[in-house]
Structure formats: C-alpha cells, structure tokens
Amino acid sequence: MLAIDAAAYRSPWRRHHPAAKGLLAGGLLACALALPPWPGAPVTFAVALAVALGWARVPPRTLARAARAPLGFVLTGSLAFLVTVGPGGIGWAPDGGHRAAEVVARCAAALLCQLLFASTTPLADALPRLTRIGVPAAVVEVAALIYRLLFLVLDAARQIRAAQAGRLGTLTFRATWRSLGGLGSAIFIRSFDRARRLEVGLAGRGYTGDLTVAVREIPLATRFLALAPIPALLALAATLTLDGLR
Amino acid sequence: MHIAEGFLPPLHAAVWTAAAAPFVVHGVVMLTRQVKNDPESKLLLGASGAFCFALSALKIPSVTGSCSHPTGTGLGAILFKPPIMTVLATITLVFQALLLAHGGFTTLGANAFSMAIAGPWAGYMVYRLSRGAGLLPAVFLGAFVADLVTYCVTSLQLALAFPDPEGGFAGALAKFGGIFAVTQIPLAISEGLLTVLVVRLLRTSAAAELIRLGVTDKKKVAA
C-alpha cells in the first residue's frame, strides 16, 4: 500500500465526510493561493501544519516523505527566477531571490493543504461520492476499478523487479534495459489478464454493466462540518492582522 | 514532471483548466459511449488505467546517468487512442496527486493539458504518420514525441505564468526550456526505446490484446 493512502486509512478523521474535509483543506488551499505570499503563505503553512499534526494526527514522517519529491520540483523550478535572459544575455535577476522565495512559500503552504486532505481521506471513500458532484457514473466506476487494480499491478511490478534483480537483471546497462522492457510488457499482460479474469468472474455472477459496491454511509451534518471553515478563517484573520501591522 | 500544487498563479491555473476541459469532456463522452455499448470494456479500461499508473512509476536510466520516470502517454495513446487516454491520464493525474503528492488539484488542468492532451495527441499523430515505416520505428517516434511535447508544453505553461523581467515570455521560455525540455531529450529517447522494447515483447506474448486494441492485425502478427 502507498504511504499516503495507508495514513488515510489509519487517520482518526476517516469517520468524517470527505466533503467536510474537502471544505477544510480547500479553504486553507484558497488562502495559500489567494492571500499575499507575505505573510499569507507562512501563516497558512503554520495553520495547516498545526491542523495536520495536532488535530488530524498525520504522522510527521509520512508528511515529510510525501512532501520531499514535489518540493524538489518546486526548488528546481524556482532556480529559474534567479537568472534573467534578455537581449543583453544571461545575468542575475535583481528581484529573483524574492520572487523565488514567494513561489516556494506559496507552494509549500498549498502542498501541505493537499497532503492534509490526501492523508486523511482514502480514495475509496471519496470516489463513490464523485457522482453527487456531477462526474459521470461510468468515469467513477472506471476510476474505482483503476484504484482497485493498481495496487495489484504495483505489487506484481515489485515482485517482477525483485526477481529480475535476483537473476542479475540489473547488473549492466544493457541488462537493465532488457529487464525494464520485460517488466513493462509483463505488467501490461498481467493487467489485462486480471481484467479478463474479472470479466469471467462477473459474467458468472450475472454482470449487466453495473459494479454495485457497498458504500459506508457517513453523516455530513456534524460538528466537524461546522468547525471545518475555522482554520481558513484563522489563517485569513492572522494574515490580514500581520499585513496591517507592516 | 508535474507542476506542483500552488506553483501556478490562480488565474493561469483556471485558464489551463478551461483549456483542458473540452478535451476531457470529449474523452468522457467517448468513454461513456464505449462502456454503454460494451459493458465488459469497463474492466479493460480499469486495467489500462492501472497499467498507465504503474508504467509512470517505473524508473528508467537516462543517457545522462540519472534516473527518471516515463510519462507513458505515448504508449497509452498508441494502445488506447488519444480520447480514451485523455480520460485515463487525467484519472492517473488525480491518483498521483492524492496518492503520491505529484501534481496538485489547482494545477490539474495544466498538467492534464500537457500530459493527457498535448503529449498523447502529438505522439499519436506522429505514430500514425510514420506507421508506414513499420510498427517499431513508429512506436519509437510516437513515444519520443509524446514525452518531449509533454515537457515542452510544461515549459510553455511556466513561461506564460512567469515571464522574465527583461526577456519577457521568450526569455522565460528559454530558461524553463533549458531546465526541463533540453534535459528531457535524453529521457525522451529513453522512453522511446523502452516503449519499443515493451511493444516488441507484447507482439510475441500478447498479440491477441494488440489485435483487440487495433494496434496490429492478424496478417502482420503472422508475418
């Protein structure tokens, strides 16, 4: 299982409705994007971090590991702000450091809001409810199938990779390429084989085109829903206050 | 390479979402029609989506010595055709945002435009145009172009969002293009080669599926 999804299944917020969690994380995300980066981004980051670690009890290690790769992209991308390319050639951008810091701060705050939702809401809880906001049922069913199959396919890919490594399949550059080709085609064949077996199994159970699954009822109107907008309002109030003091 | 959550200004994120929407809606209409006419294809589409996700998680060695992930958009477009690939890749992007924190919700439109629309359509067009040269050369060119176009469009999106103070859009395009697109050329070659290896193996071990998907026909497999 992937680390973020595993954290979502273990989350104490699992019993809360995905829409309420969406309102909470979405409100903070709106603050991260719409408020002025200074002091909006650090304030939103601090509020989102406090909510994630204190209220939602997301494991700090999961949060840090999940944020590593996207923050790496953000830092690489923001390097471009440090230089300027003009008719006179390449030079240091006078305001580049400030611009890069703004983008990095905004991204860090927004990423934390995204992780807050992802690490408290399993996809299996959110997907069936997408039909209520207008996503066609066929797309939701295909997405649910992808979600169910992808762990099997990823597991198969890991096993094949380990078997290839055990047979010295990654010893040389040439062998690595051969192994990768084999791995890509093997996961294609296994995915399709799995789909065919599902087809046969469902046909035997009178499949007519509807994949009916039980969705656990979660009440939406709760105290949590009433509290959900508070972190965003807190971030907004703190930002406006700090901005007024400058 | 996905544009991370919060990287694009809100207006740009909204404009790219609006630009991606007609293609995604077209893909959804095609997918819904296909599922209605042939309910069993739903399972095949689920397997295809899982395959696309797993493919994008593979690490490929680059000519420069580093490692990267294939986009998988070229192979996906060749196997499943661009409209269906648009939907599958968009679903994959949502899953990557939620399960791996790669990409984001507000940047979903921009990422979908580069990875689920521009890349697959460009790759598929090149594949169709070069099909006369044989299956494997066409597959290489299709996967190479799909990968490269994906990254060029990402550079374009970033240059439009963050024009250079002196050079404007052109200067910014040179900067982001230098960082992403040029370093991506060896990776695009790597993805092209990997896709050729995968399709070559599939031709011998999964010919029935390739015929079912219309990638090849019985005569060519027999030959």
Coordinates of C-alpha atoms in Angstrom, one line a residue:
Chain A
M1 CA 0.0 0.0 0.0
L2 CA 1.2 3.5 -0.7
A3 CA 2.3 5.6 2.4
I4 CA -0.3 8.4 2.0
D5 CA -3.2 6.0 1.4
A6 CA -2.1 3.9 4.4
A7 CA -2.0 7.0 6.6
A8 CA -5.5 8.0 5.3
Y9 CA -6.9 4.6 6.3
R10 CA -5.4 4.9 9.8
S11 CA -6.4 8.5 10.2
P12 CA -8.7 9.5 13.1
W13 CA -10.5 11.7 10.6
R14 CA -11.6 8.7 8.5
R15 CA -15.1 8.8 10.0
H16 CA -15.6 12.3 8.8
H17 CA -17.3 13.0 5.5
P18 CA -14.9 13.7 2.6
A19 CA -16.8 16.9 1.7
A20 CA -16.2 18.3 5.2
K21 CA -12.5 17.5 4.9
G22 CA -12.5 19.0 1.4
L23 CA -14.0 22.2 2.8
L24 CA -11.4 22.4 5.5
A25 CA -8.4 21.7 3.2
G26 CA -9.9 23.6 0.3
G27 CA -10.4 26.7 2.4
L28 CA -6.8 26.6 3.5
L29 CA -5.7 26.0 -0.1
A30 CA -7.6 29.0 -1.2
C31 CA -5.8 31.1 1.5
A32 CA -2.4 29.8 0.3
L33 CA -3.2 30.8 -3.3
A34 CA -5.2 34.0 -2.9
L35 CA -3.6 35.8 0.0
P36 CA -0.5 37.8 -0.5
P37 CA 2.5 35.4 -0.2
W38 CA 4.0 37.5 2.7
P39 CA 2.7 36.9 5.3
G40 CA -0.1 34.8 3.8
A41 CA 1.9 31.7 2.8
P42 CA 3.9 31.2 6.1
V43 CA 0.7 31.8 8.1
T44 CA -1.3 29.3 6.0
F45 CA 1.6 26.9 6.2
A46 CA 1.7 27.2 10.1
V47 CA -2.1 26.8 10.4
A48 CA -2.2 23.8 8.0
L49 CA 0.8 22.2 9.8
A50 CA -0.9 22.6 13.2
V51 CA -4.1 21.1 11.9
A52 CA -2.3 18.2 10.3
L53 CA -0.1 17.3 13.2
G54 CA -2.3 18.3 16.1
W55 CA -5.9 17.8 15.1
A56 CA -5.7 15.2 12.3
R57 CA -2.7 13.5 13.8
V58 CA -1.0 12.8 10.5
P59 CA 2.4 11.1 11.2
P60 CA 5.1 13.7 10.7
R61 CA 7.4 11.2 8.9
T62 CA 4.7 10.5 6.3
L63 CA 4.1 14.2 5.7
A64 CA 7.8 14.9 5.3
R65 CA 8.4 11.9 3.0
A66 CA 5.4 12.8 0.8
A67 CA 6.5 16.4 0.5
R68 CA 10.1 15.7 -0.4
A69 CA 9.7 15.0 -4.2
P70 CA 7.2 17.8 -5.0
L71 CA 9.3 20.3 -3.0
G72 CA 12.3 19.2 -5.0
F73 CA 10.5 20.1 -8.2
V74 CA 9.5 23.5 -6.8
L75 CA 13.0 24.3 -5.7
T76 CA 14.4 23.2 -9.2
G77 CA 11.7 25.2 -11.0
S78 CA 12.3 28.3 -8.8
L79 CA 16.0 28.4 -9.7
A80 CA 14.9 29.9 -13.0
F81 CA 13.7 33.0 -11.2
L82 CA 17.3 33.7 -10.0
V83 CA 18.5 34.4 -13.6
T84 CA 17.3 36.7 -16.3
V85 CA 17.6 36.0 -20.1
G86 CA 17.3 39.2 -22.2
P87 CA 18.7 40.9 -25.2
G88 CA 21.9 41.5 -23.2
G89 CA 22.4 37.9 -22.5
I90 CA 22.2 36.0 -19.2
G91 CA 22.5 37.7 -15.8
W92 CA 21.3 37.6 -12.2
A93 CA 17.8 38.8 -11.7
P94 CA 17.8 41.7 -9.2
D95 CA 14.5 40.6 -7.6
G96 CA 14.9 36.9 -8.4
G97 CA 15.6 35.7 -4.8
H98 CA 12.4 37.5 -3.5
R99 CA 10.3 36.1 -6.4
A100 CA 11.7 32.5 -5.9
A101 CA 11.0 32.7 -2.1
E102 CA 7.4 33.8 -2.8
V103 CA 6.7 30.9 -5.1
V104 CA 8.4 28.3 -2.8
A105 CA 6.5 29.6 0.2
R106 CA 3.1 29.5 -1.6
C107 CA 3.8 26.0 -3.0
A108 CA 4.9 24.7 0.5
A109 CA 1.6 26.0 2.0
A110 CA -0.5 24.7 -0.9
L111 CA 1.2 21.3 -0.8
L112 CA 0.6 20.9 2.9
C113 CA -3.2 21.6 2.3
Q114 CA -3.2 19.0 -0.4
L115 CA -1.4 16.5 1.9
L116 CA -3.8 17.3 4.7
F117 CA -6.7 16.1 2.5
A118 CA -4.9 13.2 0.9
S119 CA -3.6 11.7 4.2
T120 CA -7.0 11.8 5.9
T121 CA -9.3 10.7 3.1
P122 CA -8.9 7.3 1.5
L123 CA -9.6 7.4 -2.3
A124 CA -12.1 4.5 -1.7
D125 CA -14.2 6.9 0.5
A126 CA -14.0 9.9 -1.9
L127 CA -14.5 8.1 -5.3
P128 CA -18.1 6.8 -5.0
R129 CA -19.3 10.3 -3.9
L130 CA -18.0 12.0 -7.0
T131 CA -21.2 11.1 -8.9
R132 CA -23.0 13.6 -6.5
I133 CA -21.0 16.5 -7.9
G134 CA -21.7 15.6 -11.5
V135 CA -18.9 13.2 -12.5
P136 CA -20.4 10.6 -14.9
A137 CA -21.0 7.2 -13.3
A138 CA -19.0 5.4 -16.0
V139 CA -15.9 7.5 -15.2
V140 CA -16.3 7.0 -11.5
E141 CA -16.6 3.2 -12.0
V142 CA -13.5 3.1 -14.2
A143 CA -11.6 5.2 -11.7
A144 CA -12.7 2.8 -8.9
L145 CA -11.5 -0.1 -11.0
I146 CA -8.2 1.5 -11.6
Y147 CA -7.8 2.2 -7.9
R148 CA -8.6 -1.5 -7.0
L149 CA -6.3 -2.9 -9.7
L150 CA -3.3 -0.5 -9.4
F151 CA -2.2 -2.0 -6.0
L152 CA -2.2 -5.5 -7.5
V153 CA -0.3 -4.2 -10.6
L154 CA 2.2 -2.3 -8.5
D155 CA 2.7 -5.3 -6.2
A156 CA 3.3 -7.5 -9.3
A157 CA 5.8 -4.9 -10.7
R158 CA 7.7 -5.0 -7.4
Q159 CA 7.8 -8.8 -7.4
I160 CA 9.0 -9.0 -11.0
R161 CA 11.6 -6.3 -10.3
A162 CA 12.9 -8.3 -7.3
A163 CA 13.0 -11.5 -9.3
Q164 CA 14.9 -9.7 -12.2
A165 CA 17.4 -8.2 -9.7
G166 CA 17.9 -11.7 -8.1
R167 CA 18.8 -13.0 -11.6
L168 CA 21.3 -10.2 -12.1
G169 CA 18.9 -8.4 -14.4
T170 CA 20.2 -5.0 -13.3
L171 CA 23.9 -5.7 -13.3
T172 CA 24.7 -4.0 -16.6
F173 CA 23.2 -1.1 -18.5
R174 CA 22.1 -3.5 -21.3
A175 CA 20.6 -6.0 -18.8
T176 CA 18.7 -3.2 -17.1
W177 CA 17.1 -2.1 -20.3
R178 CA 16.2 -5.7 -21.2
S179 CA 14.7 -6.1 -17.7
L180 CA 12.7 -2.9 -18.0
G181 CA 11.2 -3.9 -21.3
G182 CA 10.3 -7.3 -19.8
L183 CA 8.8 -5.5 -16.8
G184 CA 6.7 -3.1 -18.9
S185 CA 5.2 -5.9 -21.0
A186 CA 4.7 -8.2 -18.0
I187 CA 2.6 -5.6 -16.2
F188 CA 0.6 -5.0 -19.3
I189 CA -0.1 -8.7 -19.7
R190 CA -0.9 -9.1 -16.0
S191 CA -3.3 -6.1 -16.0
F192 CA -5.2 -7.5 -19.0
D193 CA -5.2 -11.0 -17.6
R194 CA -6.6 -9.6 -14.3
A195 CA -9.3 -7.8 -16.3
R196 CA -10.2 -10.9 -18.3
R197 CA -10.5 -13.0 -15.1
L198 CA -12.7 -10.3 -13.5
E199 CA -14.8 -10.3 -16.7
V200 CA -15.3 -14.1 -16.4
G201 CA -16.0 -14.0 -12.7
L202 CA -18.5 -11.2 -13.0
A203 CA -20.2 -12.9 -16.0
G204 CA -20.7 -15.9 -13.8
R205 CA -22.5 -13.7 -11.3
G206 CA -24.9 -12.1 -13.9
Y207 CA -22.9 -8.9 -14.7
T208 CA -25.1 -6.4 -16.5
G209 CA -22.7 -3.5 -16.6
D210 CA -23.2 -2.1 -13.1
L211 CA -20.5 -2.7 -10.5
T212 CA -22.5 -2.3 -7.4
V213 CA -20.4 -1.9 -4.2
A214 CA -21.5 -1.1 -0.7
V215 CA -20.5 2.5 0.3
R216 CA -20.3 3.2 4.0
E217 CA -22.7 6.0 5.0
I218 CA -21.0 8.9 6.6
P219 CA -23.3 11.7 8.0
L220 CA -22.4 15.1 6.6
A221 CA -24.1 17.4 9.0
T222 CA -21.8 17.1 12.1
R223 CA -19.9 19.3 14.5
F224 CA -16.8 18.7 12.3
L225 CA -18.6 20.4 9.3
A226 CA -19.3 23.4 11.5
L227 CA -15.6 23.6 12.6
A228 CA -14.2 22.9 9.1
P229 CA -14.0 26.6 7.9
I230 CA -12.4 27.8 11.1
P231 CA -8.7 27.1 10.1
A232 CA -9.1 29.0 6.9
L233 CA -10.8 31.9 8.7
L234 CA -8.0 31.8 11.3
A235 CA -5.4 32.0 8.5
L236 CA -7.2 34.9 6.8
A237 CA -7.6 36.9 10.1
A238 CA -3.9 36.3 11.1
T239 CA -2.7 37.3 7.6
L240 CA -4.8 40.5 7.5
T241 CA -3.7 41.4 11.0
L242 CA 0.0 40.9 10.2
D243 CA -0.3 42.7 6.9
G244 CA -1.9 45.6 8.7
L245 CA 1.0 45.8 11.2
R246 CA 3.6 46.1 8.4
Chain B
M1 CA 7.4 16.2 -14.4
H2 CA 4.2 17.5 -12.9
I3 CA 3.6 21.2 -12.0
A4 CA 3.3 21.1 -8.2
E5 CA 0.3 22.3 -6.2
G6 CA 0.4 26.1 -5.8
F7 CA 3.1 26.7 -8.4
L8 CA 0.9 28.4 -11.0
P9 CA -0.9 31.7 -10.2
P10 CA -4.7 31.1 -9.7
L11 CA -5.6 32.8 -13.0
H12 CA -3.3 30.6 -15.0
A13 CA -4.5 27.5 -13.2
A14 CA -8.1 28.5 -14.1
V15 CA -7.3 29.2 -17.8
W16 CA -5.4 25.9 -18.3
T17 CA -8.3 24.0 -16.6
A18 CA -10.7 25.7 -19.1
A19 CA -8.4 24.8 -22.0
A20 CA -8.2 21.2 -20.9
A21 CA -11.9 20.8 -20.2
P22 CA -13.3 20.3 -23.8
F23 CA -10.8 17.5 -24.4
V24 CA -11.5 15.8 -21.2
V25 CA -15.3 16.1 -21.8
H26 CA -14.8 14.7 -25.3
G27 CA -12.9 11.8 -23.8
V28 CA -15.5 11.2 -21.1
V29 CA -18.3 11.2 -23.8
M30 CA -16.3 8.6 -25.9
L31 CA -15.6 6.5 -22.8
T32 CA -19.2 6.6 -21.6
R33 CA -20.4 5.6 -25.1
Q34 CA -17.9 2.7 -25.2
V35 CA -18.9 1.5 -21.8
K36 CA -22.6 1.7 -22.7
N37 CA -22.1 -0.3 -26.0
D38 CA -19.7 -2.8 -24.5
P39 CA -20.0 -3.1 -20.6
E40 CA -17.1 -5.6 -20.5
S41 CA -14.7 -2.9 -21.8
K42 CA -15.1 -1.2 -18.4
L43 CA -12.8 -3.8 -16.9
L44 CA -10.3 -3.5 -19.7
L45 CA -10.3 0.3 -19.2
G46 CA -9.7 -0.2 -15.5
A47 CA -6.8 -2.5 -16.3
S48 CA -5.4 0.0 -18.8
G49 CA -5.6 2.8 -16.2
A50 CA -3.8 0.7 -13.6
F51 CA -1.1 -0.1 -16.3
C52 CA -0.6 3.6 -17.1
F53 CA -0.2 4.4 -13.4
A54 CA 2.3 1.5 -12.9
L55 CA 4.2 2.5 -16.1
S56 CA 4.6 6.1 -14.8
A57 CA 6.1 4.6 -11.6
L58 CA 8.9 2.8 -13.4
K59 CA 12.4 4.2 -13.1
I60 CA 14.3 4.4 -16.4
P61 CA 18.0 5.0 -16.7
S62 CA 18.8 8.2 -18.6
V63 CA 21.7 8.6 -21.1
T64 CA 23.0 11.4 -18.8
G65 CA 23.3 8.8 -15.9
S66 CA 20.3 10.0 -13.9
C67 CA 17.0 8.2 -13.5
S68 CA 13.5 9.4 -14.4
H69 CA 10.0 8.2 -14.8
P70 CA 8.4 7.6 -18.2
T71 CA 5.3 9.6 -18.9
G72 CA 3.6 6.5 -20.5
T73 CA 1.5 8.9 -22.6
G74 CA 2.9 7.8 -25.9
L75 CA 2.3 4.1 -25.3
G76 CA -1.1 4.8 -23.8
A77 CA -2.2 6.8 -26.8
I78 CA -0.9 4.1 -29.3
L79 CA -2.7 1.4 -27.4
F80 CA -5.9 3.0 -26.3
K81 CA -6.2 6.1 -28.7
P82 CA -5.9 9.7 -27.5
P83 CA -9.5 10.5 -26.4
I84 CA -9.6 7.5 -24.0
M85 CA -6.0 8.2 -23.0
T86 CA -7.0 11.7 -22.1
V87 CA -9.5 10.4 -19.5
L88 CA -7.2 7.6 -18.2
A89 CA -4.3 10.0 -17.9
T90 CA -6.4 12.6 -16.1
I91 CA -7.6 10.0 -13.6
T92 CA -4.0 8.9 -13.2
L93 CA -3.0 12.5 -12.5
V94 CA -5.7 12.7 -9.8
F95 CA -4.4 9.5 -8.3
Q96 CA -0.8 10.7 -8.4
A97 CA -1.9 13.9 -6.7
L98 CA -3.7 12.1 -3.9
L99 CA -1.5 9.0 -3.5
L100 CA 2.0 10.4 -4.3
A101 CA 1.6 14.2 -3.9
H102 CA 2.9 14.5 -7.5
G103 CA 1.0 17.4 -9.1
G104 CA -2.0 19.1 -7.5
F105 CA -5.7 19.9 -7.6
T106 CA -5.3 23.5 -8.8
T107 CA -2.6 22.5 -11.3
L108 CA -4.6 19.5 -12.6
G109 CA -5.9 21.4 -15.6
A110 CA -2.4 22.5 -16.6
N111 CA -0.9 19.0 -16.0
A112 CA -3.8 17.4 -17.9
F113 CA -3.2 19.7 -20.8
S114 CA 0.4 18.7 -21.1
M115 CA 0.4 15.1 -20.1
A116 CA -3.1 13.9 -21.0
I117 CA -3.8 16.0 -24.1
A118 CA -0.8 17.6 -25.9
G119 CA 1.6 14.7 -25.4
P120 CA -0.8 11.8 -26.3
W121 CA -2.3 13.7 -29.3
A122 CA 1.1 14.8 -30.7
G123 CA 2.6 11.3 -30.1
Y124 CA -0.3 9.6 -31.7
M125 CA -0.3 11.8 -34.8
V126 CA 3.4 11.2 -35.3
Y127 CA 2.8 7.4 -34.8
R128 CA 0.1 7.4 -37.4
L129 CA 2.1 9.4 -39.9
S130 CA 5.2 7.2 -39.5
R131 CA 3.2 3.9 -39.4
G132 CA 4.3 3.2 -43.0
A133 CA 7.9 2.9 -41.8
G134 CA 7.0 -0.1 -39.7
L135 CA 5.4 -0.7 -36.2
L136 CA 8.6 -0.3 -34.1
P137 CA 10.0 2.8 -35.7
A138 CA 6.6 4.4 -35.5
V139 CA 6.2 3.4 -31.8
F140 CA 9.7 4.9 -31.1
L141 CA 8.8 8.2 -32.7
G142 CA 5.3 8.3 -31.2
A143 CA 6.7 7.8 -27.6
F144 CA 9.6 10.1 -28.2
V145 CA 7.4 13.0 -29.4
A146 CA 4.7 12.4 -26.8
D147 CA 7.3 12.7 -24.0
L148 CA 9.1 15.7 -25.5
V149 CA 5.9 17.6 -26.3
T150 CA 4.6 17.0 -22.7
Y151 CA 7.7 18.7 -21.3
C152 CA 7.8 21.5 -23.9
V153 CA 4.2 22.3 -23.1
T154 CA 5.0 22.3 -19.4
S155 CA 7.9 24.8 -20.1
L156 CA 5.4 26.9 -22.2
Q157 CA 2.9 27.0 -19.3
L158 CA 5.6 28.0 -16.8
A159 CA 7.0 30.7 -19.2
L160 CA 3.5 32.2 -19.6
A161 CA 3.0 32.2 -15.9
F162 CA 6.4 33.7 -15.0
P163 CA 7.7 35.9 -17.9
D164 CA 11.3 37.0 -17.5
P165 CA 11.7 40.6 -16.2
E166 CA 14.0 41.5 -19.1
G167 CA 13.4 38.9 -21.8
G168 CA 9.6 38.6 -21.3
F169 CA 7.9 35.4 -22.5
A170 CA 10.8 34.4 -24.8
G171 CA 13.4 34.8 -22.1
A172 CA 11.3 32.8 -19.6
L173 CA 10.7 30.1 -22.3
A174 CA 14.5 29.8 -22.8
K175 CA 15.0 29.5 -19.0
F176 CA 12.4 26.9 -18.3
G177 CA 13.0 25.1 -21.6
G178 CA 16.7 24.9 -20.7
I179 CA 15.9 23.4 -17.3
F180 CA 13.2 21.0 -18.3
A181 CA 12.9 20.4 -22.1
V182 CA 16.5 20.1 -23.0
T183 CA 17.4 17.8 -20.1
Q184 CA 14.3 15.9 -21.2
I185 CA 15.7 15.0 -24.7
P186 CA 17.8 12.1 -23.4
L187 CA 14.8 11.0 -21.3
A188 CA 12.5 11.2 -24.3
I189 CA 15.0 8.9 -26.2
S190 CA 15.0 6.6 -23.2
E191 CA 11.2 6.4 -23.1
G192 CA 11.1 5.8 -26.9
L193 CA 13.5 2.9 -26.5
L194 CA 11.6 1.5 -23.5
T195 CA 8.3 1.7 -25.4
V196 CA 9.8 -0.1 -28.4
L197 CA 11.1 -2.9 -26.1
V198 CA 7.6 -3.2 -24.5
V199 CA 5.7 -3.3 -27.8
R200 CA 8.3 -5.8 -29.3
L201 CA 7.7 -8.2 -26.4
L202 CA 3.9 -7.6 -26.5
R203 CA 3.9 -8.5 -30.2
T204 CA 5.1 -12.0 -29.3
S205 CA 3.4 -12.6 -25.9
A206 CA 0.2 -10.5 -26.1
A207 CA -0.6 -10.5 -29.8
A208 CA -4.4 -11.1 -29.1
E209 CA -4.6 -8.0 -27.0
L210 CA -2.8 -5.9 -29.6
I211 CA -5.2 -7.1 -32.3
R212 CA -8.2 -6.4 -30.0
L213 CA -6.9 -2.8 -29.4
G214 CA -6.3 -2.4 -33.2
V215 CA -2.6 -1.7 -32.8
T216 CA -1.8 -4.5 -35.3
D217 CA -3.7 -7.1 -37.3
K218 CA -3.5 -10.9 -37.7
K219 CA -1.6 -10.7 -41.0
K220 CA 1.2 -8.6 -39.5
V221 CA 1.5 -10.8 -36.4
A222 CA 1.7 -13.9 -38.6
A223 CA 4.3 -12.3 -40.8

